[in-house]
mmCIF file of C-alpha atoms and ligand atoms in Angstrom:
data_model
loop_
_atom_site.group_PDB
_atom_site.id
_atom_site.type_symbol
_atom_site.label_atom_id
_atom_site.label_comp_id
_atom_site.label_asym_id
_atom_site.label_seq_id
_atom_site.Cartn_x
_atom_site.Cartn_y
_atom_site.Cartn_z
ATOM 1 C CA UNK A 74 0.000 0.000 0.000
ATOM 2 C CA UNK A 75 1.097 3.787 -0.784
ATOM 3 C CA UNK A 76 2.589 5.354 2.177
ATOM 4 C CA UNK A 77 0.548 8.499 2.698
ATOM 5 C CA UNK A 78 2.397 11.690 4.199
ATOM 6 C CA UNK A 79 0.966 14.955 5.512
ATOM 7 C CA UNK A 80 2.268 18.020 3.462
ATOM 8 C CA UNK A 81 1.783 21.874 4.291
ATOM 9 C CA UNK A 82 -0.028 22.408 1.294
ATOM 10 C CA UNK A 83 -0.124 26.471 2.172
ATOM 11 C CA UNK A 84 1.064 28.534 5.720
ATOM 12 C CA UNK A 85 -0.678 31.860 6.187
ATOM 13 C CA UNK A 86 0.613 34.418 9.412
ATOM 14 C CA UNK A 87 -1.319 36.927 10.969
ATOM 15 C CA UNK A 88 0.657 40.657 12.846
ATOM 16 C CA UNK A 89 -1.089 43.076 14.959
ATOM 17 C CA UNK A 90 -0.746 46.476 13.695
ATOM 18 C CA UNK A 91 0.606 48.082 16.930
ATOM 19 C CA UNK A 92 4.452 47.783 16.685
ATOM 20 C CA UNK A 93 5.726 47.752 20.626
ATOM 21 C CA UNK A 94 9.515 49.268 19.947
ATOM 22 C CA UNK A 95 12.319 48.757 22.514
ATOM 23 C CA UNK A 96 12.277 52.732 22.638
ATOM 24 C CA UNK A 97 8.343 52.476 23.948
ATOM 25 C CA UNK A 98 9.434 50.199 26.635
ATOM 26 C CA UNK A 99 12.978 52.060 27.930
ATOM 27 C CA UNK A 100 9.550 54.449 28.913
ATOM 28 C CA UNK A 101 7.709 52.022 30.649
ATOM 29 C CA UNK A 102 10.064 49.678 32.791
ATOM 30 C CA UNK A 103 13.971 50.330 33.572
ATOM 31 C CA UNK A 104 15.278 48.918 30.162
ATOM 32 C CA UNK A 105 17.110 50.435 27.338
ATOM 33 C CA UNK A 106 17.384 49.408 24.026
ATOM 34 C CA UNK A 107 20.856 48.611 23.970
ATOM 35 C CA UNK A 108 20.045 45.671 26.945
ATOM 36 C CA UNK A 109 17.089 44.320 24.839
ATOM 37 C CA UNK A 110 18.740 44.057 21.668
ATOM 38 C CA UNK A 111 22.147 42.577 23.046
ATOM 39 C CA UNK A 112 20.720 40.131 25.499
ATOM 40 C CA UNK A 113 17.144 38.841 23.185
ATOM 41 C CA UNK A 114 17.910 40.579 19.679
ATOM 42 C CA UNK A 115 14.399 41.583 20.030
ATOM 43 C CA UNK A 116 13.592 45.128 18.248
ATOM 44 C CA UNK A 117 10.051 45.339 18.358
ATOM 45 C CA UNK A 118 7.385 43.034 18.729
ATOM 46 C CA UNK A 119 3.320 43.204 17.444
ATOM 47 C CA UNK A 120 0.448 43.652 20.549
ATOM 48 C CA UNK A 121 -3.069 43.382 19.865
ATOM 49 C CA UNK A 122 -4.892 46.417 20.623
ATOM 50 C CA UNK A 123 -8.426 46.750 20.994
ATOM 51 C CA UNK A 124 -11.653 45.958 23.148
ATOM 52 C CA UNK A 125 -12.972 42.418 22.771
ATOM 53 C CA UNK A 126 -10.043 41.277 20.444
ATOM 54 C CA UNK A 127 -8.126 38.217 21.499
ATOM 55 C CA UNK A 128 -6.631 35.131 20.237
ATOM 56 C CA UNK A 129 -9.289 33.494 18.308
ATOM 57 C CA UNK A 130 -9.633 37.174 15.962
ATOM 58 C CA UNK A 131 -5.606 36.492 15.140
ATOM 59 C CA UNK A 132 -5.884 32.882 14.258
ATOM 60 C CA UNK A 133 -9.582 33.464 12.114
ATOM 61 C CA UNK A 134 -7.719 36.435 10.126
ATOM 62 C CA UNK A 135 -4.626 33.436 9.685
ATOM 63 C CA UNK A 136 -7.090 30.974 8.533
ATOM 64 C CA UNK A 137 -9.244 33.011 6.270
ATOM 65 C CA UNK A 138 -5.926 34.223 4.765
ATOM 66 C CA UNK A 139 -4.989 30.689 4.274
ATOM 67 C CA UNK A 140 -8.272 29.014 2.768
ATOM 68 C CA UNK A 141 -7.495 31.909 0.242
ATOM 69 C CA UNK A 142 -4.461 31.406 -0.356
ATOM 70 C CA UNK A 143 -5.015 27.800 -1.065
ATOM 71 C CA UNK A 144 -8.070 28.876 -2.596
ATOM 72 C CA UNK A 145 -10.497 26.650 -0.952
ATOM 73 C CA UNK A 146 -13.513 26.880 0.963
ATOM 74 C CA UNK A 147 -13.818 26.691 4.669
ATOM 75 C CA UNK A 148 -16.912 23.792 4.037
ATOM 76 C CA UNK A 149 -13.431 21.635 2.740
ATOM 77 C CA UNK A 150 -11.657 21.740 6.345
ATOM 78 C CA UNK A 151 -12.270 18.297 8.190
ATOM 79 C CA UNK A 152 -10.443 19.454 11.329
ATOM 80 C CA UNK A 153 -8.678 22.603 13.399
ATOM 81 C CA UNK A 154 -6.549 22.749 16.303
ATOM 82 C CA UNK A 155 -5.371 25.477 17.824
ATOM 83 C CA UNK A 156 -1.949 25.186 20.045
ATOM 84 C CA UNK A 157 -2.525 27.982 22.620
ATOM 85 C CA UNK A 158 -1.595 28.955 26.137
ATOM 86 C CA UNK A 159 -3.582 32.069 26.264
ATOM 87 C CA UNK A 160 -7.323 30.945 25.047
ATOM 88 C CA UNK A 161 -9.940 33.253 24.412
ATOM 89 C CA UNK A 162 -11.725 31.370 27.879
ATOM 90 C CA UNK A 163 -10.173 28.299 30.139
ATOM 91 C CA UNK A 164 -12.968 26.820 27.949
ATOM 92 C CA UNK A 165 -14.438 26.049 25.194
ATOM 93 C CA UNK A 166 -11.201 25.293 22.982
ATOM 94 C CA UNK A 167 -10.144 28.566 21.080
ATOM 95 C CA UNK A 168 -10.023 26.056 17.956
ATOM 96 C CA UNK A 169 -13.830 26.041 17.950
ATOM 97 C CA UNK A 170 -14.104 29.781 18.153
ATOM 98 C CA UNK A 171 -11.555 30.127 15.136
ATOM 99 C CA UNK A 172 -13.755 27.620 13.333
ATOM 100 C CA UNK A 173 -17.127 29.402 14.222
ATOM 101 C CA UNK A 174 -15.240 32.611 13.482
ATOM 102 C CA UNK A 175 -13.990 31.438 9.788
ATOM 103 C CA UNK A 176 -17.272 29.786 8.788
ATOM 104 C CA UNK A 177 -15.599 26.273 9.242
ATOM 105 C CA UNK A 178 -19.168 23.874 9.711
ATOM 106 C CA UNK A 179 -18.090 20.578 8.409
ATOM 107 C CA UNK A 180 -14.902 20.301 10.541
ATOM 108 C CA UNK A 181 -14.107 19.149 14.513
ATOM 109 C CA UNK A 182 -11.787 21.201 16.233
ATOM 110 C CA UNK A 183 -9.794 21.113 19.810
ATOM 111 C CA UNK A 184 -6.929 22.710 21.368
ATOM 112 C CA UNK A 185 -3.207 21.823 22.434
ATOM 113 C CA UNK A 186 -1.158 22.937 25.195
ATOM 114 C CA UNK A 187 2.407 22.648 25.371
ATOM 115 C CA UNK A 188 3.527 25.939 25.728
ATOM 116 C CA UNK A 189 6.303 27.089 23.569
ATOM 117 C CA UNK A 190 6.368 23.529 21.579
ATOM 118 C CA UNK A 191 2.749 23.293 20.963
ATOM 119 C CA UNK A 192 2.636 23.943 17.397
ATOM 120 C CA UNK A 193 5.249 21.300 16.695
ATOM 121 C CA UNK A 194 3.317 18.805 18.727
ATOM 122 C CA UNK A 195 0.079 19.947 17.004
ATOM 123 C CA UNK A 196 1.188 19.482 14.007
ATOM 124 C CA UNK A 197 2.609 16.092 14.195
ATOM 125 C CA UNK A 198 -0.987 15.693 15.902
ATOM 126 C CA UNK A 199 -2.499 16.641 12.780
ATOM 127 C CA UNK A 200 -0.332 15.064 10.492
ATOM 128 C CA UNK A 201 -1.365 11.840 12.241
ATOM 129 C CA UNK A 202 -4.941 12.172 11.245
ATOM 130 C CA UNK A 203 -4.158 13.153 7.576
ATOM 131 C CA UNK A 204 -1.709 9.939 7.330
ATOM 132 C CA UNK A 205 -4.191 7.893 8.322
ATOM 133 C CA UNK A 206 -6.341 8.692 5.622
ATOM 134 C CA UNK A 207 -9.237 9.034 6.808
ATOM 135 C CA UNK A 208 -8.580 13.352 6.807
ATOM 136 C CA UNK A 209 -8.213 15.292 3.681
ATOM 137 C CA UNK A 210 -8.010 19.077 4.876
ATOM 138 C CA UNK A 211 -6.406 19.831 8.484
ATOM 139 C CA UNK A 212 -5.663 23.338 9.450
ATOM 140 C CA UNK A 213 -2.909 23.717 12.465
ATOM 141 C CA UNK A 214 -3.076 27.161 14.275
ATOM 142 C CA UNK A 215 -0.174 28.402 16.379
ATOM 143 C CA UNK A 216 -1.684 32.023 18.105
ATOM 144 C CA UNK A 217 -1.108 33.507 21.238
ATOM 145 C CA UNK A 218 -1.674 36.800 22.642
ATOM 146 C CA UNK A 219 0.907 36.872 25.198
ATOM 147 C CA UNK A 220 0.358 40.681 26.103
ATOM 148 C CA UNK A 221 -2.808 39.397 27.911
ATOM 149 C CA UNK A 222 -0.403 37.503 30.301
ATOM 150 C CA UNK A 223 2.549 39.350 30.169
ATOM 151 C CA UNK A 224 3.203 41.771 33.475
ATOM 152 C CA UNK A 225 4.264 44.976 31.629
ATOM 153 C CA UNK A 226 5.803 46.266 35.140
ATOM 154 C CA UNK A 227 8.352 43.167 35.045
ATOM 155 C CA UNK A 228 11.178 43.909 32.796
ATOM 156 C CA UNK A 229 12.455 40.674 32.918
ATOM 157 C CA UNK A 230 9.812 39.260 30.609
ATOM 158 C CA UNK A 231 8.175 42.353 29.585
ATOM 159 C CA UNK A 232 10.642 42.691 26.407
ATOM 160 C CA UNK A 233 10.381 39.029 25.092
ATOM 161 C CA UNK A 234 6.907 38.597 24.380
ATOM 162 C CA UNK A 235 4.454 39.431 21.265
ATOM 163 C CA UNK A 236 0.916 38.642 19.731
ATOM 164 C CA UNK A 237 0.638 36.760 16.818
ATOM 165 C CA UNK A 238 -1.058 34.096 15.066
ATOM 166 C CA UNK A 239 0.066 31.356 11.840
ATOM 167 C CA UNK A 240 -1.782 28.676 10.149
ATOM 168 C CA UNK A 241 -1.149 25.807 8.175
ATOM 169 C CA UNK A 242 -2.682 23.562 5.834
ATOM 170 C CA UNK A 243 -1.774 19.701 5.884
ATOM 171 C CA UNK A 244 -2.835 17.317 3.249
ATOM 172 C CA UNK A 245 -2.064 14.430 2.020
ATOM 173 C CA UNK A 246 0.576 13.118 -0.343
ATOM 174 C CA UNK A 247 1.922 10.031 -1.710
ATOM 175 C CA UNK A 248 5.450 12.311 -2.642
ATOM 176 C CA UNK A 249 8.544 11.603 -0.729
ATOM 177 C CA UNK A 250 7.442 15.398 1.268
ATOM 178 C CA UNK A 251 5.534 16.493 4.059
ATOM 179 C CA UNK A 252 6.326 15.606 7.589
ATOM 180 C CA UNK A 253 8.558 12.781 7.764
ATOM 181 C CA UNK A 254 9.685 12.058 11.638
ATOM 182 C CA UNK A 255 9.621 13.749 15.272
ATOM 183 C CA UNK A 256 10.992 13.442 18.412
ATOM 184 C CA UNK A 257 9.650 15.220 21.335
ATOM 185 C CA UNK A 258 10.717 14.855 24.926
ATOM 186 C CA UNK A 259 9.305 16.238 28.486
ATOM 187 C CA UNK A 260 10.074 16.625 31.730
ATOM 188 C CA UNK A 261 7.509 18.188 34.294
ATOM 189 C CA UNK A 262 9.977 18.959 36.859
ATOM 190 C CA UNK A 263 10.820 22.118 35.030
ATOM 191 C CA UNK A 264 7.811 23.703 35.456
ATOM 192 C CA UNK A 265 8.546 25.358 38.662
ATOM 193 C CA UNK A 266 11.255 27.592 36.171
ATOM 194 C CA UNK A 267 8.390 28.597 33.488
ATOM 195 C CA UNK A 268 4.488 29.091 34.866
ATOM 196 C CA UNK A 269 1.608 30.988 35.856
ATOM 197 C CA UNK A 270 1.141 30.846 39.286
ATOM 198 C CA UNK A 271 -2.502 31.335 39.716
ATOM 199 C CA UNK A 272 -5.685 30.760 37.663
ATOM 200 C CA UNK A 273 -5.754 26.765 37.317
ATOM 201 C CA UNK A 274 -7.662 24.514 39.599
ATOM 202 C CA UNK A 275 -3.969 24.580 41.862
ATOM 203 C CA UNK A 276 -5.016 28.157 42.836
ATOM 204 C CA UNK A 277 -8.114 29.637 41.367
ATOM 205 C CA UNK A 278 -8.013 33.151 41.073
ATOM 206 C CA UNK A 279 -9.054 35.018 44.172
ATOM 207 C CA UNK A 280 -8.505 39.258 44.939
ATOM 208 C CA UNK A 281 -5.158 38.340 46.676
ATOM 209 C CA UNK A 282 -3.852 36.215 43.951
ATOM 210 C CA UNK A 283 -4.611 39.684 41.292
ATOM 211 C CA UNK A 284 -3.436 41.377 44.195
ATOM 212 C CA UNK A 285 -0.187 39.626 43.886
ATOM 213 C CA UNK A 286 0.337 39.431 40.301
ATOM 214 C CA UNK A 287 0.007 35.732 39.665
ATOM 215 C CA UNK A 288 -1.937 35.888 36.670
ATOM 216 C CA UNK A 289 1.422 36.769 34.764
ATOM 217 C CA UNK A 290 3.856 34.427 32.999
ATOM 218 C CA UNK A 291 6.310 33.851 35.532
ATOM 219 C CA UNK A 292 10.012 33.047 34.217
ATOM 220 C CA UNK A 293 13.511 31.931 35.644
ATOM 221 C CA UNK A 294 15.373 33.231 32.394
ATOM 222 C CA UNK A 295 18.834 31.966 32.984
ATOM 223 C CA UNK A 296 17.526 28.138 34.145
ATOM 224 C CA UNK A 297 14.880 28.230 31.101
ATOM 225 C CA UNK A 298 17.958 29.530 28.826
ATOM 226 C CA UNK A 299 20.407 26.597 29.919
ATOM 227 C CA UNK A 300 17.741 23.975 29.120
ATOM 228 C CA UNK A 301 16.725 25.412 25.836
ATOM 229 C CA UNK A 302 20.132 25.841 24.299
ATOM 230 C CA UNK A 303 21.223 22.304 25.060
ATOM 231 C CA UNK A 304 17.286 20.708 24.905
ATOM 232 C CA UNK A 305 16.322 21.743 21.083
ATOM 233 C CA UNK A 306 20.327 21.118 19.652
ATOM 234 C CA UNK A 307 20.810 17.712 21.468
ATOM 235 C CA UNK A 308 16.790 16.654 20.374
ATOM 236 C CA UNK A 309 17.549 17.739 17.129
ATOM 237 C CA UNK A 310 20.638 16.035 16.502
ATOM 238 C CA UNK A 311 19.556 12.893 17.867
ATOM 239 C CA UNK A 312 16.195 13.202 15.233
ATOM 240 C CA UNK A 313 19.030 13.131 12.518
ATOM 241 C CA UNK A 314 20.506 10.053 13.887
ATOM 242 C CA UNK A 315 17.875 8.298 13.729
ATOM 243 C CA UNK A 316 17.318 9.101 9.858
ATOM 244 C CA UNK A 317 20.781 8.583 8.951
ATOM 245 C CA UNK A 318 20.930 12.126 8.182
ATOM 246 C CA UNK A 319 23.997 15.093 9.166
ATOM 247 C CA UNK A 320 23.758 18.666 9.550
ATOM 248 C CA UNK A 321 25.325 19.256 6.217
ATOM 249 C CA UNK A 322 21.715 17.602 4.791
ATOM 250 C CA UNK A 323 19.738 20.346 6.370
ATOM 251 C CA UNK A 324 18.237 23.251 4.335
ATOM 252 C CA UNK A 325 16.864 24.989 6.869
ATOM 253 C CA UNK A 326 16.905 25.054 10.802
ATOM 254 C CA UNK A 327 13.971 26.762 12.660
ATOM 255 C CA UNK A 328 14.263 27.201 16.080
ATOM 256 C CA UNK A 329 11.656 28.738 18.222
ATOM 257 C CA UNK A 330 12.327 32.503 18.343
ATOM 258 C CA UNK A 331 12.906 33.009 22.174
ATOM 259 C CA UNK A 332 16.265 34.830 22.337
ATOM 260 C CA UNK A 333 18.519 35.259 19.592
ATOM 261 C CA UNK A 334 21.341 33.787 21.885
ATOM 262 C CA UNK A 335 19.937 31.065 22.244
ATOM 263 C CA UNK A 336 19.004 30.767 18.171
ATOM 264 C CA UNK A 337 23.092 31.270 17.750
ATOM 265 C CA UNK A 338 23.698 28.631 20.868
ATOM 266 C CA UNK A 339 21.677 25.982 18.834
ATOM 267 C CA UNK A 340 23.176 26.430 15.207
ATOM 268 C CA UNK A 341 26.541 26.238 16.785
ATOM 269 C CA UNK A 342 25.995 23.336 18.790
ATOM 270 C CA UNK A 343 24.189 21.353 16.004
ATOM 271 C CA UNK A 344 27.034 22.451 13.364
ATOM 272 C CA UNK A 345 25.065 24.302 11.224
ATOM 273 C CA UNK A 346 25.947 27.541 9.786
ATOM 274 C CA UNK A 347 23.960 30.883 10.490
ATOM 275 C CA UNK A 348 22.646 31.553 6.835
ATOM 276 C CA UNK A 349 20.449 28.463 7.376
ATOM 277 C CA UNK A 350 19.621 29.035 10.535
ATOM 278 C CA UNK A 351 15.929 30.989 9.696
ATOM 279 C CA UNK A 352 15.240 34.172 12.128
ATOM 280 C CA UNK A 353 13.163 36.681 12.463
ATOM 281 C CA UNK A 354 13.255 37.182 16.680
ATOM 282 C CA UNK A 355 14.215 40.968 15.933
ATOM 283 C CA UNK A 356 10.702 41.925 14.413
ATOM 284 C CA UNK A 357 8.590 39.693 16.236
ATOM 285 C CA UNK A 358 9.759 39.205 19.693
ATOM 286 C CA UNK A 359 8.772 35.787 21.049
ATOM 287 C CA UNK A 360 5.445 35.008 19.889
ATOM 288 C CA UNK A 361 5.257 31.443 21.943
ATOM 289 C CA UNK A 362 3.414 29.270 19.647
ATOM 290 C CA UNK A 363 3.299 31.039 16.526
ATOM 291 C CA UNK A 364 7.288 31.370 16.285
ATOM 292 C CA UNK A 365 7.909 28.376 13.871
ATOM 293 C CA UNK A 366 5.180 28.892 11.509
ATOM 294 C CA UNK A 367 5.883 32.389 11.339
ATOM 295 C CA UNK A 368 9.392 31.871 10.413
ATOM 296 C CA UNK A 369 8.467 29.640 7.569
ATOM 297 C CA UNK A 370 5.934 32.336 6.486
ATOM 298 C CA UNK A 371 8.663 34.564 6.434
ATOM 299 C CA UNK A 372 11.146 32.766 4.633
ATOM 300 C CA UNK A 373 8.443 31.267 2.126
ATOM 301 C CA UNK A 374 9.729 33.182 -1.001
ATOM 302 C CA UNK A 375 13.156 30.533 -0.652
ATOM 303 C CA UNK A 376 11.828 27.680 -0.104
ATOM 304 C CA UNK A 377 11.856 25.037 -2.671
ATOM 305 C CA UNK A 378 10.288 21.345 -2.836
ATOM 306 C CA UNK A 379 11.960 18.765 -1.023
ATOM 307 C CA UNK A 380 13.953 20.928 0.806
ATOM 308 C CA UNK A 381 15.037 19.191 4.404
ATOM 309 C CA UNK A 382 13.604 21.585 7.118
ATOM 310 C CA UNK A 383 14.093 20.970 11.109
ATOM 311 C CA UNK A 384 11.751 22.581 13.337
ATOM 312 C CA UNK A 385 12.661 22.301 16.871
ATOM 313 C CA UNK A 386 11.263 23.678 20.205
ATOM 314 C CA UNK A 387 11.697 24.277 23.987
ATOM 315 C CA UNK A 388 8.877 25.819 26.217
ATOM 316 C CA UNK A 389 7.076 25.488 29.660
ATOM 317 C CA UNK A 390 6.536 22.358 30.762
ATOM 318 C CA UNK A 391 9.614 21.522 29.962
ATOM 319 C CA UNK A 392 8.203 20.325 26.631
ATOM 320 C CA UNK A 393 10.873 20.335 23.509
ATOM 321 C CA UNK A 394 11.341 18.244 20.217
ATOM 322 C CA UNK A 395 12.177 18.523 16.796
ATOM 323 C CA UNK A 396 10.570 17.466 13.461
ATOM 324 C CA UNK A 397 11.964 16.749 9.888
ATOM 325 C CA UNK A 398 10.059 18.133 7.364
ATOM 326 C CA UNK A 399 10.393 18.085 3.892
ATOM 327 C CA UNK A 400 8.766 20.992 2.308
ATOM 328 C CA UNK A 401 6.064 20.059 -0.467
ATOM 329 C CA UNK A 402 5.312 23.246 -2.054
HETATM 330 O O1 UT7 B 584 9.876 30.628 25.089
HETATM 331 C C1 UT7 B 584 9.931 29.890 26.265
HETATM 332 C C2 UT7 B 584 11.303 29.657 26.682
HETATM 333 N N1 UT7 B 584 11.911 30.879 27.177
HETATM 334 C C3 UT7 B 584 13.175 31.130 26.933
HETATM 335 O O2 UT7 B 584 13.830 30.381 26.248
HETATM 336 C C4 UT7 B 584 13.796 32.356 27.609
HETATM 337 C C5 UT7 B 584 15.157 32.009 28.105
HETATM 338 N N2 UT7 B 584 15.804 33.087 28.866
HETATM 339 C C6 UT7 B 584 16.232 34.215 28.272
HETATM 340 O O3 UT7 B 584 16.035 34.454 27.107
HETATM 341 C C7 UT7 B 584 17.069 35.146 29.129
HETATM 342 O O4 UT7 B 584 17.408 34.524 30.332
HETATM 343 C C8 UT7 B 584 16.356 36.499 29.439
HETATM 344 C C9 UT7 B 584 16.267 37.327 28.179
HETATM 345 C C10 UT7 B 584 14.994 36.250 30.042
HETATM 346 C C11 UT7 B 584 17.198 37.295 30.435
HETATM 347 O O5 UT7 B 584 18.526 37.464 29.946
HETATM 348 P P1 UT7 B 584 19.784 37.088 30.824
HETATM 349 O O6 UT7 B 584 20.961 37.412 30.025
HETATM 350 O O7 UT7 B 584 19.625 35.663 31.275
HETATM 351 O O8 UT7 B 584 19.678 38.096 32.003
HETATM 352 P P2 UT7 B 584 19.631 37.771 33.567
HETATM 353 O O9 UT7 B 584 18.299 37.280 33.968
HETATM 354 O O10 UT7 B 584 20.828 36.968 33.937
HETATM 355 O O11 UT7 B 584 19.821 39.219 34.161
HETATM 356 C C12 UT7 B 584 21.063 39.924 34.013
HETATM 357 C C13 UT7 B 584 20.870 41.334 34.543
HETATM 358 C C14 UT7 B 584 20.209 41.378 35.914
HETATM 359 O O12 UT7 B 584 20.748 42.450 36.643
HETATM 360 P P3 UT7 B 584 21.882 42.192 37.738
HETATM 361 O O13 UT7 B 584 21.279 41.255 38.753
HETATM 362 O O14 UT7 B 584 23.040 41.573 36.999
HETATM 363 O O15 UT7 B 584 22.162 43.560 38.261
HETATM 364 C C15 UT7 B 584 18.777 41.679 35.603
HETATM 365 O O16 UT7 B 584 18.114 42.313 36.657
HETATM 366 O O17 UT7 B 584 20.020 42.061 33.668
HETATM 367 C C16 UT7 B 584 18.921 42.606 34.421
HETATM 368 N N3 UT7 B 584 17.758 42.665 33.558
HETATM 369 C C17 UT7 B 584 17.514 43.733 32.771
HETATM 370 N N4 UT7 B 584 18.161 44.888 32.583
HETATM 371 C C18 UT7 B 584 17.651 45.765 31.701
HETATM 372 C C19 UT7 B 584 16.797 41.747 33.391
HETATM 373 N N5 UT7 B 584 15.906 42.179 32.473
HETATM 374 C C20 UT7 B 584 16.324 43.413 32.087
HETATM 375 C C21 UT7 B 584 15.829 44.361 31.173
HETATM 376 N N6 UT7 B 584 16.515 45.510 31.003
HETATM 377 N N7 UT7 B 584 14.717 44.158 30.447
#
């Protein structure tokens, strides 16, 4: 029987207007410009502005732009999900309010958590249903409007963050393309490095939790740094291994765009060289889960079939992994 693959058949990204500069937020914590763009590489980053707007408007305006792009209606989708960590509501999913939103009717639709990796794990989510057949049409959203949990008094993590939202389309193919193999890893015991502290069922919310800003991401940068650097080169070059494959048969290397020292960190320690390492940290700031899409967005323009593309990330949770692709388009 024909081995059936899941392709990106079209990607589609979606940028707030409102362009947060380094130079707006020297005025609104203790932070220059020089420190942000040394230390992240981050120049400016995109925040949602407006009453009512919020994660599910980003990833409908990414979807719409990508049924049209592909040039198909939304009736055609057979399933959504969303990877997330700041959902419209705790519930229902923010995939089902992207599908409502987009006029998808014929499809199902759920979201993923897994902080900064979720769109890699969604998508080898979703490329499991399309390899199995059985789904034709399967849009993967990575979104997140991290302003909405970002404390903009703590300068720490007040610099790294952005809103943004990027969709995919995977379908299948019977072409040596599409996504080929993963490995993902993760280790709870990090969590007490990267988390909110209040909100879940640990600590509902309560005056004295707002009181105390819990509702915030909370971040140990320099333990979260350590781990990623040596978490998404070691994962990755282990996912070669395992394919017979060396850095010199990579095209392209996306990281997720969480600090452009730790972008360099990775490329070195995996062996391959910067002008195939794909970046875009400096205009987008650290959009959580729509960093890798957006980076193939981005790049689009040179990308050619059957190129060999690793995407690898680390996040909260811990949760990293990487994923050969090969691109189909
Ligand atoms: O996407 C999920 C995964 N997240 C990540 O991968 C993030 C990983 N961590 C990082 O990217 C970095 O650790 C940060 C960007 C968060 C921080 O950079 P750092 O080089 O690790 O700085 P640091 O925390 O070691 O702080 C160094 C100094 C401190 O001052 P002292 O104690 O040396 O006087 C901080 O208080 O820099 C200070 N600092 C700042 N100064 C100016 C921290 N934030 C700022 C700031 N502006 N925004």
């Amino acid at each position: 029987m024909t081995e059936i693959k899941a392709a990106i058949t079209a990607i589609n990204g979606y940028l707030p207007d409102y362009i947060l500069t380094n130079q707006e937020l020297e005025k609104m914590v203790d932070t220059t410009d020089e420190w942000i763009s040394t230390r992240t590489g981050i120049k400016e980053r995109r925040i949602l502005k407006g009453e009512g707007l919020a994660t599910s408007d980003m990833g409908t305006e990414a979807v719409r732009g990508l049924l049209e792009k592909r040039g198909i209606s939304p009736d055609e989708i057979d399933l959504l999900v969303c990877s997330t960590v700041t959902p419209d509501m705790k519930f229902p999913a923010t995939a089902n309010l992207i599908s409502h939103k987009a006029g998808i009717k014929n499809a199902f639709s759920y979201d993923m958590n897994a902080a900064c990796s979720g769109f890699i794990y969604a998508l080898v989510a979703a490329a499991n249903y399309v390899e199995s057949g059985k789904y034709k049409k399967v849009v993967v959203v990575g979104a997140d409007k991290m302003s909405s949990i970002v404390d903009y008094t703590d300068r720490q993590t007040c610099v790294i963050f952005g809103d943004a939202a990027c969709a995919v389309l995977l379908e299948p193919t019977t072409e040596d393309v599409g996504v080929i193999d993963h490995k993902f890893e993760t280790d709870g015991a990090g969590h007490i490095h990267l988390h909110m502290k209040a909100g879940g069922s640990l600590k509902p919310p309560t005056h004295e939790t707002i009181d105390a800003r819990e509702h915030y991401v909370y971040q140990e940068g320099q333990a979260v740094f350590k781990f990623a650097v040596t978490k998404m080169a070691d994962v990755s070059l282990s996912l070669l291994r395992q394919n017979q494959l060396s850095p010199d048969d990579i095209t392209w290397l996306v990281p997720h765009q969480a600090n452009m020292r730790i972008i360099e960190a990775t490329g070195r320690r995996m062996g391959v060289p910067a002008e195939k390492v794909m970046v875009n940290i400096q205009k987008y700031g650290n959009t959580t889960n729509a960093t890798i899409p957006l980076c193939l967005w981005d790049y689009e323009n040179q990308l050619k079939k059957g190129d060999n593309i690793i995407l690898t990330a680390f996040g909260g949770g811990f949760t990293w992994g990487a994923i050969w692709l090969k691109w189909a388009i």
